[in-house]
Short mmCIF file of C-alpha atoms and ligand atoms in Angstrom, two decimals:
data_model
loop_
_atom_site.label_atom_id
_atom_site.label_comp_id
_atom_site.label_asym_id
_atom_site.label_seq_id
_atom_site.Cartn_x
_atom_site.Cartn_y
_atom_site.Cartn_z
CA UNK A 1 -9.17 12.95 10.39
CA UNK A 2 -6.40 11.65 12.62
CA UNK A 3 -5.18 8.09 12.91
CA UNK A 4 -3.00 6.55 15.60
CA UNK A 5 -0.29 4.27 14.22
CA UNK A 6 1.19 2.57 17.29
CA UNK A 7 1.53 5.89 19.06
CA UNK A 8 2.38 8.08 16.08
CA UNK A 9 -0.59 10.24 15.17
CA UNK A 10 -0.97 11.40 11.58
CA UNK A 11 -3.48 13.82 10.11
CA UNK A 12 -4.94 11.90 7.17
CA UNK A 13 -6.88 14.91 5.88
CA UNK A 14 -3.46 15.68 4.39
CA UNK A 15 -1.71 13.47 1.84
CA UNK A 16 1.20 11.31 3.03
CA UNK A 17 3.82 9.38 1.10
CA UNK A 18 4.71 5.79 1.95
CA UNK A 19 8.10 4.50 0.81
CA UNK A 20 8.26 0.94 -0.50
CA UNK A 21 10.91 -1.28 1.06
CA UNK A 22 10.95 -4.68 -0.58
CA UNK A 23 12.86 -7.34 1.27
CA UNK A 24 12.21 -10.04 -1.32
CA UNK A 25 14.81 -11.60 -3.58
CA UNK A 26 12.43 -11.38 -6.57
CA UNK A 27 10.67 -8.01 -6.42
CA UNK A 28 9.99 -6.85 -9.96
CA UNK A 29 11.32 -3.32 -9.77
CA UNK A 30 13.88 -3.34 -6.95
CA UNK A 31 15.31 -6.78 -7.67
CA UNK A 32 15.71 -7.48 -3.96
CA UNK A 33 18.55 -5.03 -3.54
CA UNK A 34 17.45 -4.23 0.02
CA UNK A 35 17.64 -7.70 1.51
CA UNK A 36 20.23 -7.23 4.23
CA UNK A 37 18.90 -5.37 7.28
CA UNK A 38 21.70 -2.79 7.16
CA UNK A 39 21.10 -2.07 3.48
CA UNK A 40 17.34 -1.93 4.09
CA UNK A 41 17.86 0.50 6.96
CA UNK A 42 19.99 2.77 4.81
CA UNK A 43 17.28 2.83 2.15
CA UNK A 44 14.55 3.47 4.77
CA UNK A 45 16.62 6.25 6.34
CA UNK A 46 16.88 7.99 2.98
CA UNK A 47 13.12 7.68 2.33
CA UNK A 48 12.32 9.16 5.77
CA UNK A 49 14.76 12.02 5.13
CA UNK A 50 13.03 12.53 1.79
CA UNK A 51 9.68 13.00 3.54
CA UNK A 52 8.03 9.59 3.80
CA UNK A 53 5.55 9.31 6.68
CA UNK A 54 5.49 5.51 6.33
CA UNK A 55 7.90 2.77 5.33
CA UNK A 56 6.15 -0.30 3.88
CA UNK A 57 8.20 -3.43 4.55
CA UNK A 58 7.25 -6.38 2.36
CA UNK A 59 8.68 -9.89 2.24
CA UNK A 60 6.31 -11.55 -0.21
CA UNK A 61 6.20 -10.66 -3.90
CA UNK A 62 2.64 -10.35 -5.24
CA UNK A 63 3.89 -10.17 -8.81
CA UNK A 64 1.92 -12.58 -11.04
CA UNK A 65 3.82 -15.86 -11.18
CA UNK A 66 6.03 -15.14 -8.17
CA UNK A 67 6.93 -18.14 -6.04
CA UNK A 68 4.90 -18.46 -2.82
CA UNK A 69 6.80 -17.68 0.37
CA UNK A 70 6.58 -19.76 3.55
CA UNK A 71 5.48 -17.98 6.73
CA UNK A 72 8.89 -18.65 8.26
CA UNK A 73 10.76 -17.27 5.25
CA UNK A 74 8.63 -14.12 5.34
CA UNK A 75 9.21 -13.72 9.08
CA UNK A 76 12.96 -14.12 8.57
CA UNK A 77 12.98 -11.41 5.89
CA UNK A 78 10.63 -8.89 7.48
CA UNK A 79 11.25 -9.01 11.25
CA UNK A 80 14.93 -7.99 11.38
CA UNK A 81 14.13 -5.03 9.14
CA UNK A 82 11.12 -3.91 11.22
CA UNK A 83 13.25 -4.21 14.33
CA UNK A 84 16.14 -2.13 13.05
CA UNK A 85 13.89 0.59 11.55
CA UNK A 86 11.96 0.83 14.82
CA UNK A 87 15.21 1.27 16.72
CA UNK A 88 16.86 3.74 14.37
CA UNK A 89 14.15 5.85 12.70
CA UNK A 90 11.17 7.97 13.69
CA UNK A 91 8.57 6.74 11.19
CA UNK A 92 5.47 4.60 10.91
CA UNK A 93 6.39 1.07 9.88
CA UNK A 94 3.81 -0.59 7.66
CA UNK A 95 4.01 -4.33 7.11
CA UNK A 96 2.94 -5.53 3.69
CA UNK A 97 1.77 -9.02 4.60
CA UNK A 98 -1.15 -11.45 4.49
CA UNK A 99 0.41 -13.77 7.06
CA UNK A 100 -1.02 -13.78 10.60
CA UNK A 101 2.37 -14.78 12.03
CA UNK A 102 4.06 -11.80 10.40
CA UNK A 103 1.27 -9.45 11.59
CA UNK A 104 1.63 -10.63 15.18
CA UNK A 105 5.41 -10.55 15.26
CA UNK A 106 5.71 -7.21 13.46
CA UNK A 107 3.20 -5.63 15.86
CA UNK A 108 5.29 -6.82 18.80
CA UNK A 109 8.37 -5.30 17.19
CA UNK A 110 6.71 -1.89 16.83
CA UNK A 111 5.04 -1.84 13.41
CA UNK A 112 2.26 0.75 13.12
CA UNK A 113 0.13 -0.42 10.17
CA UNK A 114 -0.92 -3.72 8.58
CA UNK A 115 -1.08 -3.43 4.80
CA UNK A 116 -2.73 -6.61 3.52
CA UNK A 117 -3.46 -6.88 -0.20
CA UNK A 118 -5.72 -9.85 0.71
CA UNK A 119 -7.80 -7.72 3.11
CA UNK A 120 -7.35 -10.06 6.09
CA UNK A 121 -8.96 -13.03 4.32
CA UNK A 122 -6.23 -15.57 5.08
CA UNK A 123 -6.99 -18.07 7.82
CA UNK A 124 -6.20 -16.38 11.15
CA UNK A 125 -5.31 -12.98 9.65
CA UNK A 126 -8.39 -11.17 10.96
CA UNK A 127 -7.77 -12.43 14.50
CA UNK A 128 -4.09 -11.50 14.30
CA UNK A 129 -4.91 -7.98 13.11
CA UNK A 130 -7.50 -7.52 15.89
CA UNK A 131 -4.97 -8.68 18.50
CA UNK A 132 -2.31 -6.35 17.06
CA UNK A 133 -4.61 -3.36 17.74
CA UNK A 134 -3.15 -1.57 14.72
CA UNK A 135 -4.73 0.28 11.81
CA UNK A 136 -5.25 -1.84 8.70
CA UNK A 137 -5.23 -1.03 5.00
CA UNK A 138 -7.85 -3.13 3.20
CA UNK A 139 -7.35 -3.54 -0.54
CA UNK A 140 -9.57 -4.75 -3.34
CA UNK A 141 -8.19 -7.59 -5.42
CA UNK A 142 -10.04 -9.76 -7.92
CA UNK A 143 -8.71 -13.32 -7.83
CA UNK A 144 -5.31 -14.34 -6.46
CA UNK A 145 -1.96 -12.85 -7.54
CA UNK A 146 -1.08 -15.78 -9.82
CA UNK A 147 -4.21 -15.49 -11.97
CA UNK A 148 -5.60 -12.04 -11.25
CA UNK A 149 -4.56 -10.50 -14.58
CA UNK A 150 -6.19 -13.20 -16.71
CA UNK A 151 -9.11 -11.33 -18.31
CA UNK A 152 -10.62 -9.57 -15.31
CA UNK A 153 -14.23 -8.50 -15.97
CA UNK A 154 -16.64 -6.31 -14.05
CA UNK A 155 -20.29 -5.42 -14.57
CA UNK A 156 -19.98 -2.20 -12.59
CA UNK A 157 -16.39 -1.63 -11.55
CA UNK A 158 -16.81 1.12 -8.98
CA UNK A 159 -19.79 -0.64 -7.38
CA UNK A 160 -17.96 -3.95 -7.21
CA UNK A 161 -14.77 -2.50 -5.75
CA UNK A 162 -16.64 -0.30 -3.25
CA UNK A 163 -19.02 -3.13 -2.37
CA UNK A 164 -16.15 -5.52 -1.72
CA UNK A 165 -14.36 -2.96 0.46
CA UNK A 166 -17.48 -2.14 2.49
CA UNK A 167 -18.14 -5.87 3.01
CA UNK A 168 -14.62 -6.20 4.36
CA UNK A 169 -15.12 -3.11 6.56
CA UNK A 170 -18.24 -4.75 8.04
CA UNK A 171 -16.43 -8.01 8.74
CA UNK A 172 -13.36 -6.32 10.16
CA UNK A 173 -15.38 -3.96 12.38
CA UNK A 174 -17.52 -6.80 13.68
CA UNK A 175 -14.31 -8.68 14.58
CA UNK A 176 -13.19 -5.73 16.71
CA UNK A 177 -11.21 -3.29 14.59
CA UNK A 178 -12.70 0.18 15.08
CA UNK A 179 -13.76 2.22 12.03
CA UNK A 180 -11.15 4.86 12.79
CA UNK A 181 -8.39 2.34 12.17
CA UNK A 182 -9.38 1.35 8.62
CA UNK A 183 -7.92 2.64 5.34
CA UNK A 184 -9.32 1.57 1.96
CA UNK A 185 -7.47 0.89 -1.28
CA UNK A 186 -9.01 0.19 -4.73
CA UNK A 187 -6.00 -2.03 -5.54
CA UNK A 188 -4.60 -0.65 -8.78
CA UNK A 189 -3.32 -3.50 -10.95
CA UNK A 190 -4.81 -6.28 -8.83
CA UNK A 191 -7.22 -7.98 -11.23
CA UNK A 192 -7.74 -4.89 -13.41
CA UNK A 193 -7.09 -3.98 -17.02
CA UNK A 194 -5.66 -0.58 -17.95
CA UNK A 195 -9.21 0.65 -18.60
CA UNK A 196 -10.31 -0.51 -15.15
CA UNK A 197 -7.35 1.20 -13.49
CA UNK A 198 -8.07 4.45 -15.30
CA UNK A 199 -11.75 4.32 -14.43
CA UNK A 200 -10.86 3.80 -10.76
CA UNK A 201 -8.35 6.64 -10.75
CA UNK A 202 -10.87 8.88 -12.48
CA UNK A 203 -13.51 8.09 -9.83
CA UNK A 204 -11.17 8.01 -6.84
CA UNK A 205 -12.79 11.07 -5.32
CA UNK A 206 -16.15 9.28 -5.28
CA UNK A 207 -14.65 6.58 -3.06
CA UNK A 208 -14.24 9.16 -0.32
CA UNK A 209 -17.94 8.74 0.47
CA UNK A 210 -17.06 5.30 1.86
CA UNK A 211 -15.91 7.30 4.88
CA UNK A 212 -12.37 6.00 5.25
CA UNK A 213 -9.02 7.49 4.28
CA UNK A 214 -7.92 6.33 0.84
CA UNK A 215 -4.67 4.51 0.19
CA UNK A 216 -3.31 4.05 -3.34
CA UNK A 217 -0.37 2.37 -5.02
CA UNK A 218 0.43 2.91 -8.69
CA UNK A 219 4.20 3.49 -8.57
CA UNK A 220 5.97 1.98 -11.62
CA UNK A 221 3.04 -0.38 -12.26
CA UNK A 222 2.35 -1.97 -15.63
CA UNK A 223 -0.63 0.35 -16.21
CA UNK A 224 1.99 3.10 -16.59
CA UNK A 225 4.01 0.91 -18.95
CA UNK A 226 0.88 0.41 -21.03
CA UNK A 227 0.20 4.14 -21.20
CA UNK A 228 3.76 5.32 -21.89
CA UNK A 229 5.36 2.31 -23.56
CA UNK A 230 8.21 2.50 -21.03
CA UNK A 231 10.03 -0.22 -19.12
CA UNK A 232 9.71 -0.33 -15.35
CA UNK A 233 12.90 1.64 -14.63
CA UNK A 234 11.68 4.49 -16.87
CA UNK A 235 8.29 5.02 -15.23
CA UNK A 236 9.13 7.75 -12.70
CA UNK A 237 7.52 10.64 -14.60
CA UNK A 238 4.32 8.68 -15.15
CA UNK A 239 4.38 7.59 -11.50
CA UNK A 240 4.59 11.21 -10.38
CA UNK A 241 1.74 12.12 -12.72
CA UNK A 242 -0.62 9.52 -11.23
CA UNK A 243 0.49 10.36 -7.68
CA UNK A 244 -0.35 14.01 -8.36
CA UNK A 245 -3.77 13.04 -9.68
CA UNK A 246 -4.44 10.81 -6.66
CA UNK A 247 -3.37 13.59 -4.27
CA UNK A 248 -5.70 16.02 -6.05
CA UNK A 249 -8.54 13.54 -5.76
CA UNK A 250 -8.04 13.28 -2.01
CA UNK A 251 -5.86 10.20 -1.40
CA UNK A 252 -4.44 10.14 2.14
CA UNK A 253 -1.57 7.72 1.55
CA UNK A 254 0.37 7.17 -1.67
CA UNK A 255 2.69 4.14 -1.77
CA UNK A 256 5.74 4.77 -3.96
CA UNK A 257 9.30 3.73 -4.77
CA UNK A 258 10.49 7.31 -5.36
CA UNK A 259 9.72 9.28 -2.22
CA UNK A 260 11.69 12.47 -2.86
CA UNK A 261 10.15 13.16 -6.25
CA UNK A 262 6.63 12.22 -5.12
CA UNK A 263 6.90 14.47 -2.06
CA UNK A 264 7.52 17.45 -4.32
CA UNK A 265 4.36 16.67 -6.27
CA UNK A 266 2.34 16.21 -3.07
CA UNK A 267 3.66 19.54 -1.75
CA UNK A 268 2.58 21.29 -4.93
CA UNK A 269 -0.94 19.86 -4.59
CA UNK A 270 -1.06 20.88 -0.89
CA UNK A 271 0.10 24.42 -1.72
CA UNK A 272 -2.53 24.71 -4.43
CA UNK A 273 -5.25 23.54 -2.06
CA UNK A 274 -4.14 25.98 0.61
CA UNK A 275 -4.18 28.84 -1.90
CA UNK A 276 -7.76 27.99 -2.82
CA UNK A 277 -9.09 27.83 0.78
C1 8Y7 B 301 -0.06 -2.30 -3.57
C2 8Y7 B 301 0.25 -2.81 -2.30
C3 8Y7 B 301 1.59 -3.65 -3.80
C4 8Y7 B 301 -1.17 -1.42 -3.68
C5 8Y7 B 301 -1.44 -1.66 -1.29
C6 8Y7 B 301 3.55 -3.17 -6.58
C7 8Y7 B 301 1.93 -4.41 -1.41
C8 8Y7 B 301 2.82 -4.37 -6.18
N1 8Y7 B 301 0.79 -2.83 -4.50
N2 8Y7 B 301 -0.42 -2.50 -1.18
N3 8Y7 B 301 1.30 -3.66 -2.47
N4 8Y7 B 301 -1.82 -1.13 -2.51
N5 8Y7 B 301 -2.16 -1.32 -0.21
O1 8Y7 B 301 3.72 -3.05 -7.83
O2 8Y7 B 301 -1.56 -0.94 -4.74
O3 8Y7 B 301 3.97 -2.33 -5.79
S1 8Y7 B 301 2.85 -4.68 -4.43
#
């Protein structure tokens, strides 16, 4: 199960770690500390050295209640960082964006993956992603970031999430993105209660039958605060626990803040699987 990310080929039958690089002034757990391109590069360099296969560059906060960002503002934040990482590091650059302008520009600058929490539903996003000829990560979200955590309800959670994702796969394939360039993400925390998130993590392995590599992000999220009672800066152990579970259930990409620690967990899971072959 190989995927070509702008020339870098990764074996997604193994589990990879993606390091989060927020270039927003208001990100909830990094506080926008990586805003300047040189500071962002330093952070990215460390995550690559720590074992990240991907660096996910994001210029729009999806935190509930976060101020919307103009396309120009997002371009101004993201592009210089994509450019400098491309020049300096050997890694796959993922762009966390819903904006067609950012997709187009980042692809030109050498990005290797489009990570869109809105699954290419924004006006023009689908066309931009097709033109970019890059793999895409499609994520399930119920509602929009501002309101998504207001009493989300599902009749059959796994069916609804899987159904939504397969509908998006159909649309995206028909528009011209080949099946072998699509990753799927259940969208932990995006319109889900703690119980929903746990049910999805529990059934993650069953989502493999959708036929696409699975992408997950749970690092430091509020579901872990709810379980442990800990503030965001104290959620590393819980984040490693859920990353380990996701790796054991067959996730191909795990998006995290703490690459070094997560890599150790992923290596333990890989060693265990190898021993059982
Ligand atoms: C996810 C994500 C975020 C996720 C994918 C946070 C950008 C919120 N979460 N992308 N982005 N999946 N694909 O707390 O779960 O990191 S932002």
